[in-house]
Each structure stands twice: as C-alpha cells, then as structure tokens.
Short mmCIF file of C-alpha atoms in Angstrom, two decimals:
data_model
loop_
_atom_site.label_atom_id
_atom_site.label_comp_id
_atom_site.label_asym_id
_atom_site.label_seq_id
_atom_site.Cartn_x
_atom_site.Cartn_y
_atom_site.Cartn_z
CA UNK A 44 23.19 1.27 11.28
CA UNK A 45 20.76 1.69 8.57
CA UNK A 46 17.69 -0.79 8.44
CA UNK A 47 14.73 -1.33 6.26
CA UNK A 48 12.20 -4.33 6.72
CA UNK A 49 9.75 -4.62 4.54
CA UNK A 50 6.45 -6.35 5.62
CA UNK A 51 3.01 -6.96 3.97
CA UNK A 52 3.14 -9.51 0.92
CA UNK A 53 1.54 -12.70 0.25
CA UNK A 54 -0.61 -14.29 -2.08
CA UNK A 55 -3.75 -12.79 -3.32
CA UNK A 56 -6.04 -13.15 -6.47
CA UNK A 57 -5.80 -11.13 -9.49
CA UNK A 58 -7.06 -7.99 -9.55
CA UNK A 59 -7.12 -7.74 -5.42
CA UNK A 60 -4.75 -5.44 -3.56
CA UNK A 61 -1.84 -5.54 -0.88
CA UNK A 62 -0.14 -2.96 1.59
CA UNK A 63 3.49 -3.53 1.60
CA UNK A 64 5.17 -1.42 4.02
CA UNK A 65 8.93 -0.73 4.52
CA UNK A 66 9.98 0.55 7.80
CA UNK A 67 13.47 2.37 7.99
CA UNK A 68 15.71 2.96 10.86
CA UNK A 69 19.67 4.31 11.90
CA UNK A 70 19.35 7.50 9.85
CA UNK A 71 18.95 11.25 10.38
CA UNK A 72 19.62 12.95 6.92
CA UNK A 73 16.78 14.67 5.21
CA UNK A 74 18.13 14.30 1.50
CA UNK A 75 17.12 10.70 0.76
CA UNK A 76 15.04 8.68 -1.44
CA UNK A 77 12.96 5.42 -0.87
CA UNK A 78 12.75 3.31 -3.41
CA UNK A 79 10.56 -0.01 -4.35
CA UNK A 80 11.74 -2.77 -6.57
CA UNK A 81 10.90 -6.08 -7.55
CA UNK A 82 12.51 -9.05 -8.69
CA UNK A 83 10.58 -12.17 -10.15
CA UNK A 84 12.44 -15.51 -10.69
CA UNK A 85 14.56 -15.64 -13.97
CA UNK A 86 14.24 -11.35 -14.38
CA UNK A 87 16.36 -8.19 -13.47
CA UNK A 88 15.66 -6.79 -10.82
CA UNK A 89 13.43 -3.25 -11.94
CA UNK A 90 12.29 -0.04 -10.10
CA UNK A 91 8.67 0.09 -9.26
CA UNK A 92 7.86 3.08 -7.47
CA UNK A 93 10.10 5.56 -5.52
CA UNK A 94 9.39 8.58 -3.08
CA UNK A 95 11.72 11.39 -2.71
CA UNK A 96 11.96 13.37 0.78
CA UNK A 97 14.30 15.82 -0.65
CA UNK A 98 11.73 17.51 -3.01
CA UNK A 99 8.79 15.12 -2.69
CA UNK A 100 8.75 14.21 -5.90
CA UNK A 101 7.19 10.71 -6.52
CA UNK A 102 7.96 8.27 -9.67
CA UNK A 103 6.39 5.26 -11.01
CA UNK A 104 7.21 2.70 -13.74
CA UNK A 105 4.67 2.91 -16.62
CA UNK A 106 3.62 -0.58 -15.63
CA UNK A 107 2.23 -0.10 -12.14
CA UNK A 108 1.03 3.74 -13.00
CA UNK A 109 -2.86 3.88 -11.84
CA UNK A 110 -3.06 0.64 -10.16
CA UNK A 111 0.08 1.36 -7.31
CA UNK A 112 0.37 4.38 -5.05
CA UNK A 113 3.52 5.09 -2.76
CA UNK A 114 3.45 7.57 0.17
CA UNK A 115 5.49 7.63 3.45
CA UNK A 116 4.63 8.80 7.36
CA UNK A 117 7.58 10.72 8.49
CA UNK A 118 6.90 10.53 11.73
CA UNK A 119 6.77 6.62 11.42
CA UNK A 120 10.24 6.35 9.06
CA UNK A 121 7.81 4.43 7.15
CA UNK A 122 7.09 4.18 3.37
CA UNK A 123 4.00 2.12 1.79
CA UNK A 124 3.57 0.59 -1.36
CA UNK A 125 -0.33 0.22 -1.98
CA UNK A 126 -1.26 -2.23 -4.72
CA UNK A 127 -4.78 -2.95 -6.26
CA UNK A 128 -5.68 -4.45 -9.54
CA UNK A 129 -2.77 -7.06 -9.01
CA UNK A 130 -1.54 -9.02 -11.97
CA UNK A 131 -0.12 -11.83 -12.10
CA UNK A 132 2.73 -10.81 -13.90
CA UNK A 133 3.31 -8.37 -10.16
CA UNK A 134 4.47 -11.37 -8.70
CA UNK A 135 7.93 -11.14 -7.31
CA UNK A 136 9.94 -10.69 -4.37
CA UNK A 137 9.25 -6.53 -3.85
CA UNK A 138 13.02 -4.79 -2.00
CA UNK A 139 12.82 -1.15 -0.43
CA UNK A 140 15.87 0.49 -0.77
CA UNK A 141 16.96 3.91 0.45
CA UNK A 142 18.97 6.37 -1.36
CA UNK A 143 21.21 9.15 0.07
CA UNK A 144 22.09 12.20 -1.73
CA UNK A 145 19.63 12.43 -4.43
CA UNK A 146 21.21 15.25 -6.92
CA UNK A 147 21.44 13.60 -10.22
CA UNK A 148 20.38 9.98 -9.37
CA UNK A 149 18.12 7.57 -11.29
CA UNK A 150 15.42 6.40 -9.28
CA UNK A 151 14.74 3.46 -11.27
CA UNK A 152 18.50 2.14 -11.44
CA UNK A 153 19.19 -0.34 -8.10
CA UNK A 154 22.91 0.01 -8.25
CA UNK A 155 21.94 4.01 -6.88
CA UNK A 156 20.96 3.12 -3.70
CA UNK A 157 22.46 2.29 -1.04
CA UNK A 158 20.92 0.43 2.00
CA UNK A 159 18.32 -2.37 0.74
CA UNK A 160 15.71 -4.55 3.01
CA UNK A 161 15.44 -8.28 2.84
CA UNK A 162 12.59 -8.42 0.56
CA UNK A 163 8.92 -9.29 1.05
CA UNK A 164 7.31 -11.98 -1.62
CA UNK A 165 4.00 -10.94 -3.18
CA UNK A 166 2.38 -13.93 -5.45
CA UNK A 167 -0.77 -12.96 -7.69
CA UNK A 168 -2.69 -16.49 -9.13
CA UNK A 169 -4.24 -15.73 -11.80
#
C-alpha cells in the first residue's frame, strides 16, 4: 500500500524558512511524479512545486519561484519542500501527492494524482 507522510510545518515569522519533507512508501515503479500542494482555509486547493523521477524535470508555480526549492533522496523515498522568504499569504495546510504514469499529465492539477499524504500545516504571522 502506497504511503506518504508529510512532516516539517509549523509556525514561523515572515520571511523565515521551513523544511517540509514527504516520505513515501509501498511502491516500486520508476515513472512517477511527487507533487506539493497547498490548501489555505476558504481556497482551492493549488500545485506548488512538483518533482518528476521519470525525466527529472522539476516545476514550480510562479508564486513560490526563487523563494521554494524541491529535490528528493532516492535512496530515502523522500521528497523535500524547502521554503525561505515565507509569506504570510504561504500559510496553508501543504499535501504531497504522488503521481503514476506521467505521459501527458498536469503537474499542477490535484485530480492527476493519485495517492495523497495527510497534510502538514505551515502558518506564516506576519
């Protein structure tokens, strides 16, 4: 069975940084995708970031470009999410979700993946 648990949010000051991390487990294919969302009360849910190990191609949303970096450790199934310069409008409850069979699939659009983690809150006061 396919799990992902995300860990590393809190509450932190603007413009100061967090590590989330999403650790993945219960698969063995090599044509997947992780991807990072958020969702803040009242809002749709929207792609942040997203790592692909099927060409290692990596994707942002305009609004976290320069200030968030993604990268994974294969040999720890484990994909990281590292934030500085946090806004308060970053605050939301951040989802990994992993994504089989990549050909042809939005990174950015949730209802694409497939297996999602419980969620890990991250609250920036401003």
């Amino acid at each position: 069975e396919v799990q992902l648990v995300e860990s590393g949010g809190g509450q932190v000051q603007a413009g100061g940084s967090l590590r989330l991390s999403c650790a993945a487990s219960g698969f063995t294919f090599d044509d997947y995708a992780i991807g990072w969302f958020r969702q803040a009360p009242g809002k749709e849910r929207e792609g942040v970031s997203c790592i692909s190990k099927s060409d290692e191609s990596i994707s942002y949303a305009d609004s976290v470009k320069g200030r968030f970096t993604i990268s994974s450790d294969t040999a720890k199934n484990s994909v990281y999410l590292q934030m500085n310069n946090l806004k308060h409008e970053d605050t939301a409850v951040y989802y990994c979700a992993l994504k089989y069979y990549t050909a042809g699939f939005s990174w950015f659009s949730s209802s694409h993946y497939d297996y999602w983690g419980q969620g890990t809150q991250v609250t920036v006061s401003s």
